[in-house]
Amino acid sequence: MLIDLANFTPWQSMAGGILIGAAAAVLVLFNGRIAGISGIVGGLLGLPRHDMAWRLAFLAGLVSVPVIAGLLGMPAIADIQAGWSEIMVAGFVVGVGTRYASGCTSGHGVCGISRGSIRSLVATATFMAAGFLTVLIQRHLLGG
């Protein structure tokens, strides 16, 4: 196995993980809410809309931080090698999957497992297995 040292960023990755964990902990401790993105966005689309302020603030932070990092000269933009149609289909499939799984990877993986949720453990294991299988098929069996 070869490590791509040009893109190997263990310290930045660890710092990002710590920030994500801290944000999830702050949200649950001070607001009693789980930091699952599908639930946060779903709450904006549904009724009643009495708790929109914190949802909009959370999403604004989620979107603005990479923009600010880019303005500060930090490389924060990923090189996505897919067209808009592929991205839209992938987003739709992920959205359907989050409905079936009763949450997304952030809600189950970061928040659910830390709360000891068996459902989140199973969901995260399923997400990971599907990802491993996709990489196996795409890169090793199809030669992509």
Rosetta silent file (secondary structure, phi, psi, omega in degrees, C-alpha in Angstrom):
SEQUENCE: MLIDLANFTPWQSMAGGILIGAAAAVLVLFNGRIAGISGIVGGLLGLPRHDMAWRLAFLAGLVSVPVIAGLLGMPAIADIQAGWSEIMVAGFVVGVGTRYASGCTSGHGVCGISRGSIRSLVATATFMAAGFLTVLIQRHLLGG
SCORE:     score description
SCORE:     0.000 S_00000001
   1 L     0.000  130.855  178.443    0.000    0.000    0.000 S_00000001
   2 L  -104.224  139.860  176.847    1.340    3.396   -0.983 S_00000001
   3 L  -100.834  127.538  177.267    0.565    6.591    0.899 S_00000001
   4 L   -77.050   91.322 -173.755    0.068    9.704   -1.209 S_00000001
   5 H   -66.148  -23.376  178.116    2.328   11.948    0.865 S_00000001
   6 H   -67.451  -28.730 -179.045    1.392   15.057   -1.140 S_00000001
   7 H  -114.837   15.162  179.778   -2.193   14.709    0.120 S_00000001
   8 L   -87.444  110.807 -173.551   -1.465   13.062    3.481 S_00000001
   9 L  -128.670   68.365 -175.794   -2.714   15.513    6.107 S_00000001
  10 H   -65.583  -36.965 -176.923   -2.939   13.764    9.480 S_00000001
  11 H   -72.551  -42.083  177.493   -2.687   16.924   11.614 S_00000001
  12 H   -66.025  -38.979  178.821   -5.272   18.861    9.634 S_00000001
  13 H   -65.010  -42.214  178.296   -7.547   15.812    9.607 S_00000001
  14 H   -64.841  -42.303  178.311   -7.201   15.377   13.364 S_00000001
  15 H   -62.575  -42.184  177.521   -7.915   19.072   13.940 S_00000001
  16 H   -62.348  -42.665  177.763  -10.986   18.843   11.714 S_00000001
  17 H   -62.421  -41.075  178.371  -12.221   15.770   13.575 S_00000001
  18 H   -63.941  -42.570  179.078  -11.753   17.499   16.916 S_00000001
  19 H   -64.802  -40.776  178.308  -13.682   20.554   15.671 S_00000001
  20 H   -63.909  -45.369  178.222  -16.524   18.386   14.335 S_00000001
  21 H   -62.490  -41.584  179.303  -16.719   16.487   17.638 S_00000001
  22 H   -65.638  -41.604  178.890  -16.608   19.705   19.642 S_00000001
  23 H   -63.210  -41.949  178.891  -19.348   21.294   17.496 S_00000001
  24 H   -64.159  -40.918  179.729  -21.540   18.203   17.924 S_00000001
  25 H   -66.477  -42.579  179.233  -20.941   18.224   21.684 S_00000001
  26 H   -63.309  -42.606 -179.210  -21.704   21.942   22.021 S_00000001
  27 H   -63.059  -43.461 -178.447  -24.912   21.583   20.006 S_00000001
  28 H   -74.390  -35.618 -179.050  -26.193   18.681   22.106 S_00000001
  29 H   -71.747  -42.044 -174.057  -25.078   20.166   25.444 S_00000001
  30 H   -97.573  -18.230 -177.052  -26.401   23.683   24.928 S_00000001
  31 H  -123.913  -10.662 -179.524  -29.283   23.075   22.530 S_00000001
  32 L    68.257   21.729 -176.760  -30.236   19.445   23.138 S_00000001
  33 L  -116.009  149.817  178.095  -30.024   18.772   19.385 S_00000001
  34 L   -89.457  137.390 -176.808  -28.131   16.165   17.379 S_00000001
  35 L   -85.512   49.004  173.704  -25.726   17.495   14.742 S_00000001
  36 L   -90.521  121.901 -173.235  -27.025   15.309   11.926 S_00000001
  37 H   -62.917  -39.776 -179.484  -27.070   17.351    8.743 S_00000001
  38 H   -63.855  -37.219  177.889  -30.062   15.551    7.213 S_00000001
  39 H   -70.212  -37.208  179.230  -32.120   16.236   10.333 S_00000001
  40 H   -66.700  -47.436  178.773  -31.044   19.865   10.457 S_00000001
  41 H   -67.113  -42.140  178.815  -31.899   20.451    6.787 S_00000001
  42 H   -59.355  -35.331  177.087  -35.077   18.373    7.078 S_00000001
  43 H   -66.403  -27.592  176.608  -36.189   20.579    9.967 S_00000001
  44 H   -73.410  -28.700 -175.896  -35.870   23.623    7.713 S_00000001
  45 H   -88.762  -19.647 -176.370  -38.136   22.044    5.124 S_00000001
  46 L   -98.129 -179.733  177.379  -40.834   20.787    7.486 S_00000001
  47 L  -116.948  149.553   -1.724  -43.390   22.351    9.772 S_00000001
  48 L   -77.620  162.881 -176.048  -43.506   23.825   12.385 S_00000001
  49 L  -111.205   42.137 -177.517  -40.676   26.261   11.785 S_00000001
  50 L   -79.494  -16.152 -176.853  -40.184   27.560   15.311 S_00000001
  51 L  -119.647   40.036 -177.693  -36.518   26.560   15.557 S_00000001
  52 H   -73.401  -29.309 -172.573  -35.157   27.831   12.250 S_00000001
  53 H   -60.424  -50.340 -178.499  -32.571   30.242   13.705 S_00000001
  54 H   -68.688  -33.211  178.092  -30.138   27.671   15.081 S_00000001
  55 H   -64.700  -45.921  178.898  -30.566   25.461   11.995 S_00000001
  56 H   -65.057  -39.665  178.601  -29.746   28.356    9.655 S_00000001
  57 H   -64.003  -42.631  179.156  -26.792   29.412   11.841 S_00000001
  58 H   -61.831  -47.591 -179.371  -25.412   25.853   11.861 S_00000001
  59 H   -67.820  -35.389  176.706  -25.701   25.540    8.077 S_00000001
  60 H   -62.329  -41.324  176.419  -24.249   29.032    7.547 S_00000001
  61 H   -64.778  -39.882 -179.883  -21.211   27.971    9.566 S_00000001
  62 H   -62.083  -38.904 -178.321  -20.949   24.744    7.622 S_00000001
  63 H   -83.819  -37.691 -172.681  -20.893   26.612    4.305 S_00000001
  64 H   -77.151  -29.191 -176.604  -18.904   29.690    5.331 S_00000001
  65 H   -61.249  -46.785  176.364  -15.911   28.022    6.982 S_00000001
  66 H   -63.248  -33.910  178.114  -14.480   26.551    3.746 S_00000001
  67 H   -65.104  -46.130  179.009  -15.065   29.891    2.010 S_00000001
  68 H   -63.571  -42.088  178.023  -13.219   31.744    4.788 S_00000001
  69 H   -59.835  -41.304  177.701  -10.410   29.162    4.734 S_00000001
  70 H   -63.585  -39.603  178.193  -10.057   29.713    0.990 S_00000001
  71 H   -66.318  -28.319  178.835   -9.883   33.487    1.474 S_00000001
  72 L   -85.563    2.359  178.101   -7.121   32.950    4.049 S_00000001
  73 L    89.380    6.336  178.176   -5.122   30.940    1.529 S_00000001
  74 L   -87.110  129.523  179.174   -5.864   27.527    2.988 S_00000001
  75 L   -70.481  108.900 -176.937   -6.680   24.919    0.348 S_00000001
  76 L  -124.033    0.820 -177.160  -10.211   23.899    1.267 S_00000001
  77 L   -99.098  124.995  179.575  -11.776   23.159   -2.092 S_00000001
  78 L   -80.447  147.644  175.644  -11.911   19.510   -3.144 S_00000001
  79 L   -90.266   99.282 -177.829  -11.226   18.503   -6.723 S_00000001
  80 L   -93.814  119.978 -176.769  -14.438   16.709   -7.655 S_00000001
  81 L   -98.757   60.156  178.897  -14.084   14.766  -10.867 S_00000001
  82 L  -147.312  154.279  177.152  -17.783   14.487  -11.685 S_00000001
  83 L   -84.921  169.785 -179.087  -20.286   16.485  -13.678 S_00000001
  84 H   -60.502  -37.483 -179.611  -23.305   18.292  -12.246 S_00000001
  85 H   -64.332  -40.270  177.456  -25.672   15.537  -13.357 S_00000001
  86 H   -65.484  -40.035  179.290  -23.631   12.922  -11.473 S_00000001
  87 H   -65.452  -41.593  179.819  -23.494   15.126   -8.396 S_00000001
  88 H   -64.964  -43.885  178.389  -27.264   15.701   -8.495 S_00000001
  89 H   -63.618  -44.561  179.380  -28.001   11.958   -8.846 S_00000001
  90 H   -61.550  -41.845  178.282  -25.555   11.147   -6.037 S_00000001
  91 H   -62.879  -40.502  177.776  -27.163   13.784   -3.802 S_00000001
  92 H   -63.913  -44.793 -179.949  -30.611   12.367   -4.485 S_00000001
  93 H   -63.823  -40.918  176.960  -29.461    8.816   -3.709 S_00000001
  94 H   -63.550  -41.794  177.898  -27.822    9.985   -0.483 S_00000001
  95 H   -60.054  -44.309  177.223  -31.022   11.827    0.450 S_00000001
  96 H   -62.761  -42.553  179.370  -33.105    8.694   -0.091 S_00000001
  97 H   -62.309  -38.061  179.763  -30.585    6.683    1.923 S_00000001
  98 H   -67.803  -30.591  176.374  -30.739    9.088    4.855 S_00000001
  99 H   -69.190  -43.857  179.443  -34.530    8.703    4.960 S_00000001
 100 H   -66.385  -35.115 -177.037  -34.271    4.888    5.012 S_00000001
 101 L   -88.603    0.899 -176.636  -31.493    4.981    7.632 S_00000001
 102 L    56.446   38.179  177.236  -33.305    7.561    9.789 S_00000001
 103 L   149.949  171.234 -176.758  -30.294    9.847    9.585 S_00000001
 104 L  -106.261 -179.471 -178.250  -27.058   10.590    7.816 S_00000001
 105 H   -61.180  -37.280 -179.853  -23.441    9.624    8.381 S_00000001
 106 H   -69.264  -41.243  179.588  -22.801   12.644   10.592 S_00000001
 107 H   -66.795  -46.879 -179.112  -25.821   11.989   12.773 S_00000001
 108 H   -76.880  -49.344 -173.734  -25.200    8.266   13.165 S_00000001
 109 H   -69.574  -44.413 -177.049  -21.388    8.172   12.952 S_00000001
 110 H   -87.433  -48.128 -171.737  -20.453   11.172   15.055 S_00000001
 111 H   -92.836  -43.823 -175.831  -23.419   11.625   17.362 S_00000001
 112 H   -66.376  -46.828 -179.840  -25.226    8.284   17.494 S_00000001
 113 H   -64.203  -39.318 -179.793  -22.233    6.081   18.214 S_00000001
 114 H   -66.358  -21.506  176.493  -20.990    8.485   20.891 S_00000001
 115 L   -92.356    0.592  178.257  -24.402    8.143   22.590 S_00000001
 116 L    79.122   24.769 -178.461  -24.177    4.343   22.451 S_00000001
 117 L   -78.207  119.946  177.273  -26.968    3.894   19.907 S_00000001
 118 H   -63.820  -41.559  178.553  -27.072    0.354   18.496 S_00000001
 119 H   -57.824  -40.625  179.209  -29.093    1.633   15.513 S_00000001
 120 H   -69.987  -36.381  176.956  -26.335    4.158   14.775 S_00000001
 121 H   -62.088  -45.874  178.950  -23.641    1.500   15.110 S_00000001
 122 H   -65.217  -44.091  179.961  -25.459   -0.706   12.575 S_00000001
 123 H   -61.860  -44.196 -179.196  -26.135    2.242   10.247 S_00000001
 124 H   -66.433  -40.131  176.627  -22.493    3.377   10.359 S_00000001
 125 H   -62.108  -37.961  178.555  -21.240   -0.165    9.733 S_00000001
 126 H   -67.989  -44.199  177.078  -23.597   -0.326    6.743 S_00000001
 127 H   -57.346  -48.093 -177.223  -22.401    3.056    5.401 S_00000001
 128 H   -64.352  -44.440  179.235  -18.779    1.971    5.729 S_00000001
 129 H   -60.826  -41.533  178.349  -19.376   -1.446    4.134 S_00000001
 130 H   -64.542  -39.304  177.067  -21.146    0.196    1.192 S_00000001
 131 H   -65.109  -44.642  178.218  -18.233    2.616    0.783 S_00000001
 132 H   -60.630  -44.831 -179.436  -15.655   -0.180    0.929 S_00000001
 133 H   -64.087  -39.884  178.453  -17.633   -2.208   -1.616 S_00000001
 134 H   -62.643  -45.035  178.822  -17.977    0.794   -3.928 S_00000001
 135 H   -64.717  -42.408  178.487  -14.216    1.432   -3.876 S_00000001
 136 H   -58.030  -48.751 -178.451  -13.500   -2.256   -4.434 S_00000001
 137 H   -67.134  -50.066 -174.498  -15.789   -2.408   -7.452 S_00000001
 138 H   -66.195  -46.861 -172.765  -14.870    0.984   -8.923 S_00000001
 139 H   -92.489  -30.311 -173.020  -11.100    0.915   -8.488 S_00000001
 140 H  -106.647  -35.873 -178.508  -10.162   -2.733   -8.430 S_00000001
 141 H   -91.985  -35.012  179.168  -12.759   -4.671  -10.401 S_00000001
 142 L   -95.678  -11.091  178.337  -13.666   -2.069  -13.039 S_00000001
 143 L    73.211   26.003 -178.415  -10.191   -0.564  -13.195 S_00000001
 144 L   -83.880    0.000    0.000  -11.385    3.033  -12.603 S_00000001
